[in-house]
Amino acid sequence: MTGSGQPHAAPDMAPMTEPSHGAPIAVSNIDALFDWVKTDGPGCAVGIYRGDEPALMRAYGLANIEQHVPITADTVFHIASLSKQVTAFCAGLLAERGLLDLDARLGELLPELQAGGDILLRQILHHVSGLRDQWGLLDLAGWRHEDLKTTGDIVRLATRQHSLNFAPGSRFQYINTGYTLIGTIIEQITGQSLREFAQEQVFDPLRMSRTHFHDEFHRIVPGRADAYDEDDTGALRINNPAYGTAGPTGLFTTIADFAAWERHLASPQICSADLIAEMHRPGTLGNGQSTGYGYGLALGTYRGLRIAEHAGGDAAFRAHFIRFPDHRLAIAIFCNTPAAPPGKLAREIADLILSDAFSARETESHVTAAQASRATGITAPDGDTLLNYCGRYREPGGHDLADIAYRDGRLFLASPGGPDYELIPLGQDRFAFAGLDATCLFEPIPDKPMRFRTFYGGTETAMLEAVAAEATETLPPHQDYSGRYFSEELDIAYDVVGDGPALLLSRGRRGTYPLTPLSIDQFACPGGLSIRFRRDADGAVDSMEVSTERVWHVRFRRKSD
């Protein structure tokens, strides 16, 4: 193999040559997909599950570079958000046993919450709760990547919030906070931590002997993989998540153990078939629209076949799990490098195995809310990239106009005289229109205006080009904004200061950044922050609202001199 050398096959695990559905698995074809992995660097473990048994397990690269320990089928990986399906299953298991009502209101179980008391537990599982995301809150509150974050830290921050992002049930937004709260509720009901409950009720009965929820950061785990990325010079460095929490993340497992989890999903062993069916049933919004998300699983189709899947990514770990339930095929890929695209690789493996079953059409025209989210591995463009798309676009030789605007951490399309449409990232330059079966693409062309193309049902409907910006409004002087602002919800102060022609935002230990004006009282800040200053009845700035992708409208009140 080019680059990767000899991959490591799972011990005593001969590949099936005649799977029950689809084409035979050609090991050389699977190995070729991982020929970018180097023998002295991080890599991936791959599990292909057919029927009730693993069909193939392969491993590429090193689990620990310092000790030159290879990845194997028994290497323990942090699999990030793949944890959600297990957390959701634990909640469903308690509900099946009559110990938890998934239609109970969150405030009945966690009365200390200031916002979100009317959220139903089921809405949390389906990501329609409106809760602000825990990782975004921690970032705004001054926490750094390397700071150890515990369940207690997250719950305390969640209970300080006065507002939600939106009314529960009104839209889909992929959020981690709710799954942390579900873990807390499981402990409250059972007297066991999520780790203890899952071990006793799930992992031990399924004989997943190398699997656990890792809620103790310093716990020793034999055979675990470290994750690696590159520093600014291109040198490898360790980049493990600094977490002492479980629920939305924190599951440690192996591709060998995950075969038992897939076997259970295919043929339930510790619950009713109804619970597994419920996990694969999408939630709905208040208007009846499907979210495309079940219990920790994003639901949809791929090339005409029904799928259930989830992506995971924390620090430098990456993971993906995809099921084709009607064809008894599942694929899990766990990686300890962000260079790996496990979702893409899983689909390429499926392409090899299910080629005869796929629809002739290569892509799906309809994109569910869950498929257009981090649940499936979508990497949203950062705020700086979104700013590059902003401005006015005009149809060449025609009259159609559209304005692209960045506000509240998101991108919007506004047509003159028409409604605003939120653009949901499907990648770095492709977006879905919220609530519509429509997508758009920003197409940068060297030495030419940016193109903005729209599609409906997979058919192109318009092509517009960026036009030169018109003269902007005269902005207020810096002293209108300068001062210290304090957020009670985050327990942190930000400073806004003028520095010559620039206006700067100081976020304490997170650094100082220039503010880019978007319009009067609205600014963008590196790190994906949108800043909107608010004025009192006399026209003086008395507060600012800070928003990011998954944390909206956090109020900072201006402190008097």
mmCIF file of C-alpha atoms in Angstrom, residues 17-197:
data_model
loop_
_atom_site.group_PDB
_atom_site.id
_atom_site.type_symbol
_atom_site.label_atom_id
_atom_site.label_comp_id
_atom_site.label_asym_id
_atom_site.label_seq_id
_atom_site.Cartn_x
_atom_site.Cartn_y
_atom_site.Cartn_z
ATOM 1 C CA THR A 17 -16.033 -13.265 1.141
ATOM 2 C CA GLU A 18 -19.769 -13.619 0.464
ATOM 3 C CA PRO A 19 -21.806 -11.087 2.474
ATOM 4 C CA SER A 20 -25.508 -11.837 2.727
ATOM 5 C CA HIS A 21 -26.399 -8.684 0.773
ATOM 6 C CA GLY A 22 -24.373 -6.779 -1.799
ATOM 7 C CA ALA A 23 -21.036 -7.378 -3.416
ATOM 8 C CA PRO A 24 -18.178 -9.365 -1.847
ATOM 9 C CA ILE A 25 -15.809 -7.231 0.200
ATOM 10 C CA ALA A 26 -12.500 -6.870 -1.607
ATOM 11 C CA VAL A 27 -10.003 -6.122 1.157
ATOM 12 C CA SER A 28 -7.587 -4.475 -1.267
ATOM 13 C CA ASN A 29 -10.269 -1.959 -2.233
ATOM 14 C CA ILE A 30 -10.866 -1.069 1.406
ATOM 15 C CA ASP A 31 -7.131 -0.742 2.035
ATOM 16 C CA ALA A 32 -6.790 1.556 -0.977
ATOM 17 C CA LEU A 33 -9.153 4.073 0.642
ATOM 18 C CA PHE A 34 -6.682 4.434 3.510
ATOM 19 C CA ASP A 35 -3.451 4.619 1.545
ATOM 20 C CA TRP A 36 -2.937 8.181 2.834
ATOM 21 C CA VAL A 37 -2.242 6.860 6.345
ATOM 22 C CA LYS A 38 1.465 6.765 7.186
ATOM 23 C CA THR A 39 3.070 3.937 9.117
ATOM 24 C CA ASP A 40 4.561 6.362 11.654
ATOM 25 C CA GLY A 41 1.501 8.579 12.117
ATOM 26 C CA PRO A 42 -2.074 8.487 13.398
ATOM 27 C CA GLY A 43 -4.783 6.681 11.457
ATOM 28 C CA CYS A 44 -8.065 4.818 11.684
ATOM 29 C CA ALA A 45 -9.811 1.616 12.709
ATOM 30 C CA VAL A 46 -12.562 0.336 10.413
ATOM 31 C CA GLY A 47 -15.371 -2.058 11.217
ATOM 32 C CA ILE A 48 -17.750 -3.410 8.566
ATOM 33 C CA TYR A 49 -20.701 -5.273 10.055
ATOM 34 C CA ARG A 50 -23.025 -7.559 8.048
ATOM 35 C CA GLY A 51 -25.992 -9.306 9.570
ATOM 36 C CA ASP A 52 -25.169 -10.213 13.149
ATOM 37 C CA GLU A 53 -21.407 -10.489 12.752
ATOM 38 C CA PRO A 54 -18.405 -8.343 11.767
ATOM 39 C CA ALA A 55 -17.557 -8.905 8.123
ATOM 40 C CA LEU A 56 -14.223 -7.103 8.176
ATOM 41 C CA MET A 57 -12.047 -5.190 10.611
ATOM 42 C CA ARG A 58 -8.985 -3.273 9.475
ATOM 43 C CA ALA A 59 -6.626 -0.872 11.189
ATOM 44 C CA TYR A 60 -4.174 1.674 9.833
ATOM 45 C CA GLY A 61 -1.562 3.826 11.555
ATOM 46 C CA LEU A 62 -0.518 4.275 15.166
ATOM 47 C CA ALA A 63 -2.567 4.597 18.341
ATOM 48 C CA ASN A 64 0.415 6.008 20.221
ATOM 49 C CA ILE A 65 3.253 7.582 18.276
ATOM 50 C CA GLU A 66 5.661 7.913 21.209
ATOM 51 C CA GLN A 67 5.617 4.158 21.867
ATOM 52 C CA HIS A 68 4.959 3.192 18.234
ATOM 53 C CA VAL A 69 1.822 1.260 19.226
ATOM 54 C CA PRO A 70 -0.273 0.266 16.198
ATOM 55 C CA ILE A 71 -4.002 0.719 15.977
ATOM 56 C CA THR A 72 -5.914 -2.573 16.143
ATOM 57 C CA ALA A 73 -9.550 -3.643 16.337
ATOM 58 C CA ASP A 74 -9.191 -3.483 20.135
ATOM 59 C CA THR A 75 -7.768 0.046 20.293
ATOM 60 C CA VAL A 76 -9.964 2.230 22.493
ATOM 61 C CA PHE A 77 -11.079 5.477 20.829
ATOM 62 C CA HIS A 78 -12.906 8.526 22.102
ATOM 63 C CA ILE A 79 -15.815 8.605 19.642
ATOM 64 C CA ALA A 80 -17.264 12.006 20.569
ATOM 65 C CA SER A 81 -20.889 12.530 19.462
ATOM 66 C CA LEU A 82 -21.483 8.886 18.566
ATOM 67 C CA SER A 83 -22.026 8.797 22.341
ATOM 68 C CA LYS A 84 -25.443 10.428 21.907
ATOM 69 C CA GLN A 85 -27.121 7.280 20.610
ATOM 70 C CA VAL A 86 -26.078 5.385 23.734
ATOM 71 C CA THR A 87 -27.142 8.207 26.070
ATOM 72 C CA ALA A 88 -30.494 8.425 24.275
ATOM 73 C CA PHE A 89 -30.872 4.648 24.500
ATOM 74 C CA CYS A 90 -30.283 4.777 28.258
ATOM 75 C CA ALA A 91 -33.035 7.381 28.593
ATOM 76 C CA GLY A 92 -35.320 5.285 26.398
ATOM 77 C CA LEU A 93 -34.549 2.181 28.446
ATOM 78 C CA LEU A 94 -35.604 3.957 31.642
ATOM 79 C CA ALA A 95 -38.768 5.138 29.900
ATOM 80 C CA GLU A 96 -39.533 1.593 28.756
ATOM 81 C CA ARG A 97 -39.191 0.420 32.335
ATOM 82 C CA GLY A 98 -41.568 3.130 33.545
ATOM 83 C CA LEU A 99 -38.895 5.055 35.439
ATOM 84 C CA LEU A 100 -38.694 8.137 33.207
ATOM 85 C CA ASP A 101 -41.328 10.054 31.273
ATOM 86 C CA LEU A 102 -39.823 11.434 28.060
ATOM 87 C CA ASP A 103 -42.748 13.855 27.827
ATOM 88 C CA ALA A 104 -41.931 15.308 31.247
ATOM 89 C CA ARG A 105 -40.888 18.941 31.377
ATOM 90 C CA LEU A 106 -37.239 19.688 32.068
ATOM 91 C CA GLY A 107 -38.085 22.094 34.881
ATOM 92 C CA GLU A 108 -39.839 19.330 36.815
ATOM 93 C CA LEU A 109 -36.585 17.384 37.005
ATOM 94 C CA LEU A 110 -34.080 20.252 37.104
ATOM 95 C CA PRO A 111 -35.898 23.134 38.824
ATOM 96 C CA GLU A 112 -32.626 25.085 39.139
ATOM 97 C CA LEU A 113 -32.761 25.928 35.420
ATOM 98 C CA GLN A 114 -33.758 29.559 34.820
ATOM 99 C CA ALA A 115 -34.618 29.020 31.152
ATOM 100 C CA GLY A 116 -36.065 25.968 29.449
ATOM 101 C CA GLY A 117 -38.345 24.671 32.165
ATOM 102 C CA ASP A 118 -41.058 23.854 29.607
ATOM 103 C CA ILE A 119 -38.734 21.832 27.347
ATOM 104 C CA LEU A 120 -39.825 18.200 27.016
ATOM 105 C CA LEU A 121 -37.125 15.554 27.443
ATOM 106 C CA ARG A 122 -38.131 14.147 24.068
ATOM 107 C CA GLN A 123 -37.389 17.542 22.499
ATOM 108 C CA ILE A 124 -33.862 17.357 23.875
ATOM 109 C CA LEU A 125 -33.294 13.943 22.284
ATOM 110 C CA HIS A 126 -34.457 15.306 18.914
ATOM 111 C CA HIS A 127 -32.468 18.597 19.158
ATOM 112 C CA VAL A 128 -35.459 20.908 19.105
ATOM 113 C CA SER A 129 -35.061 22.182 22.686
ATOM 114 C CA GLY A 130 -33.762 25.708 22.042
ATOM 115 C CA LEU A 131 -31.031 25.315 24.679
ATOM 116 C CA ARG A 132 -27.797 27.194 24.089
ATOM 117 C CA ASP A 133 -24.851 24.937 23.264
ATOM 118 C CA GLN A 134 -22.475 24.141 26.108
ATOM 119 C CA TRP A 135 -19.264 24.405 24.091
ATOM 120 C CA GLY A 136 -20.202 27.822 22.723
ATOM 121 C CA LEU A 137 -21.135 29.016 26.214
ATOM 122 C CA LEU A 138 -17.826 27.827 27.653
ATOM 123 C CA ASP A 139 -15.945 29.593 24.867
ATOM 124 C CA LEU A 140 -17.783 32.872 25.460
ATOM 125 C CA ALA A 141 -17.230 32.475 29.211
ATOM 126 C CA GLY A 142 -13.461 32.471 28.674
ATOM 127 C CA TRP A 143 -12.672 28.767 28.774
ATOM 128 C CA ARG A 144 -9.809 27.583 26.600
ATOM 129 C CA HIS A 145 -9.494 24.364 24.635
ATOM 130 C CA GLU A 146 -6.997 22.939 27.133
ATOM 131 C CA ASP A 147 -9.069 23.738 30.243
ATOM 132 C CA LEU A 148 -10.589 20.653 31.901
ATOM 133 C CA LYS A 149 -14.377 20.759 31.583
ATOM 134 C CA THR A 150 -16.560 18.653 33.876
ATOM 135 C CA THR A 151 -20.258 17.878 33.979
ATOM 136 C CA GLY A 152 -20.549 20.151 37.005
ATOM 137 C CA ASP A 153 -19.006 23.056 35.093
ATOM 138 C CA ILE A 154 -21.459 22.588 32.223
ATOM 139 C CA VAL A 155 -24.548 22.230 34.401
ATOM 140 C CA ARG A 156 -23.637 25.318 36.437
ATOM 141 C CA LEU A 157 -23.259 27.364 33.258
ATOM 142 C CA ALA A 158 -26.507 26.010 31.827
ATOM 143 C CA THR A 159 -28.414 26.992 34.961
ATOM 144 C CA ARG A 160 -27.165 30.599 34.664
ATOM 145 C CA GLN A 161 -28.864 31.115 31.287
ATOM 146 C CA HIS A 162 -31.850 33.447 31.257
ATOM 147 C CA SER A 163 -32.941 32.754 27.677
ATOM 148 C CA LEU A 164 -33.119 30.067 25.009
ATOM 149 C CA ASN A 165 -32.020 30.336 21.401
ATOM 150 C CA PHE A 166 -35.625 29.813 20.285
ATOM 151 C CA ALA A 167 -38.963 28.511 21.497
ATOM 152 C CA PRO A 168 -38.866 24.719 22.099
ATOM 153 C CA GLY A 169 -40.170 22.749 19.149
ATOM 154 C CA SER A 170 -39.989 25.651 16.689
ATOM 155 C CA ARG A 171 -36.840 24.554 14.833
ATOM 156 C CA PHE A 172 -33.995 22.019 14.764
ATOM 157 C CA GLN A 173 -30.587 22.953 16.145
ATOM 158 C CA TYR A 174 -27.916 20.399 16.965
ATOM 159 C CA ILE A 175 -27.037 21.103 20.621
ATOM 160 C CA ASN A 176 -24.904 19.228 23.174
ATOM 161 C CA THR A 177 -26.179 20.784 26.406
ATOM 162 C CA GLY A 178 -29.411 18.796 26.530
ATOM 163 C CA TYR A 179 -27.621 15.461 26.383
ATOM 164 C CA THR A 180 -25.466 16.510 29.345
ATOM 165 C CA LEU A 181 -28.669 17.324 31.230
ATOM 166 C CA ILE A 182 -30.149 13.946 30.233
ATOM 167 C CA GLY A 183 -27.109 12.280 31.802
ATOM 168 C CA THR A 184 -27.663 14.312 34.965
ATOM 169 C CA ILE A 185 -31.328 13.268 35.060
ATOM 170 C CA ILE A 186 -30.385 9.595 34.643
ATOM 171 C CA GLU A 187 -28.149 9.927 37.696
ATOM 172 C CA GLN A 188 -30.903 11.679 39.629
ATOM 173 C CA ILE A 189 -33.395 8.878 38.872
ATOM 174 C CA THR A 190 -31.146 5.840 39.260
ATOM 175 C CA GLY A 191 -28.629 6.999 41.841
ATOM 176 C CA GLN A 192 -25.934 5.944 39.383
ATOM 177 C CA SER A 193 -23.829 8.111 37.136
ATOM 178 C CA LEU A 194 -24.408 7.714 33.417
ATOM 179 C CA ARG A 195 -21.127 5.805 33.311
ATOM 180 C CA GLU A 196 -22.259 3.376 36.007
ATOM 181 C CA PHE A 197 -25.768 2.923 34.635
#
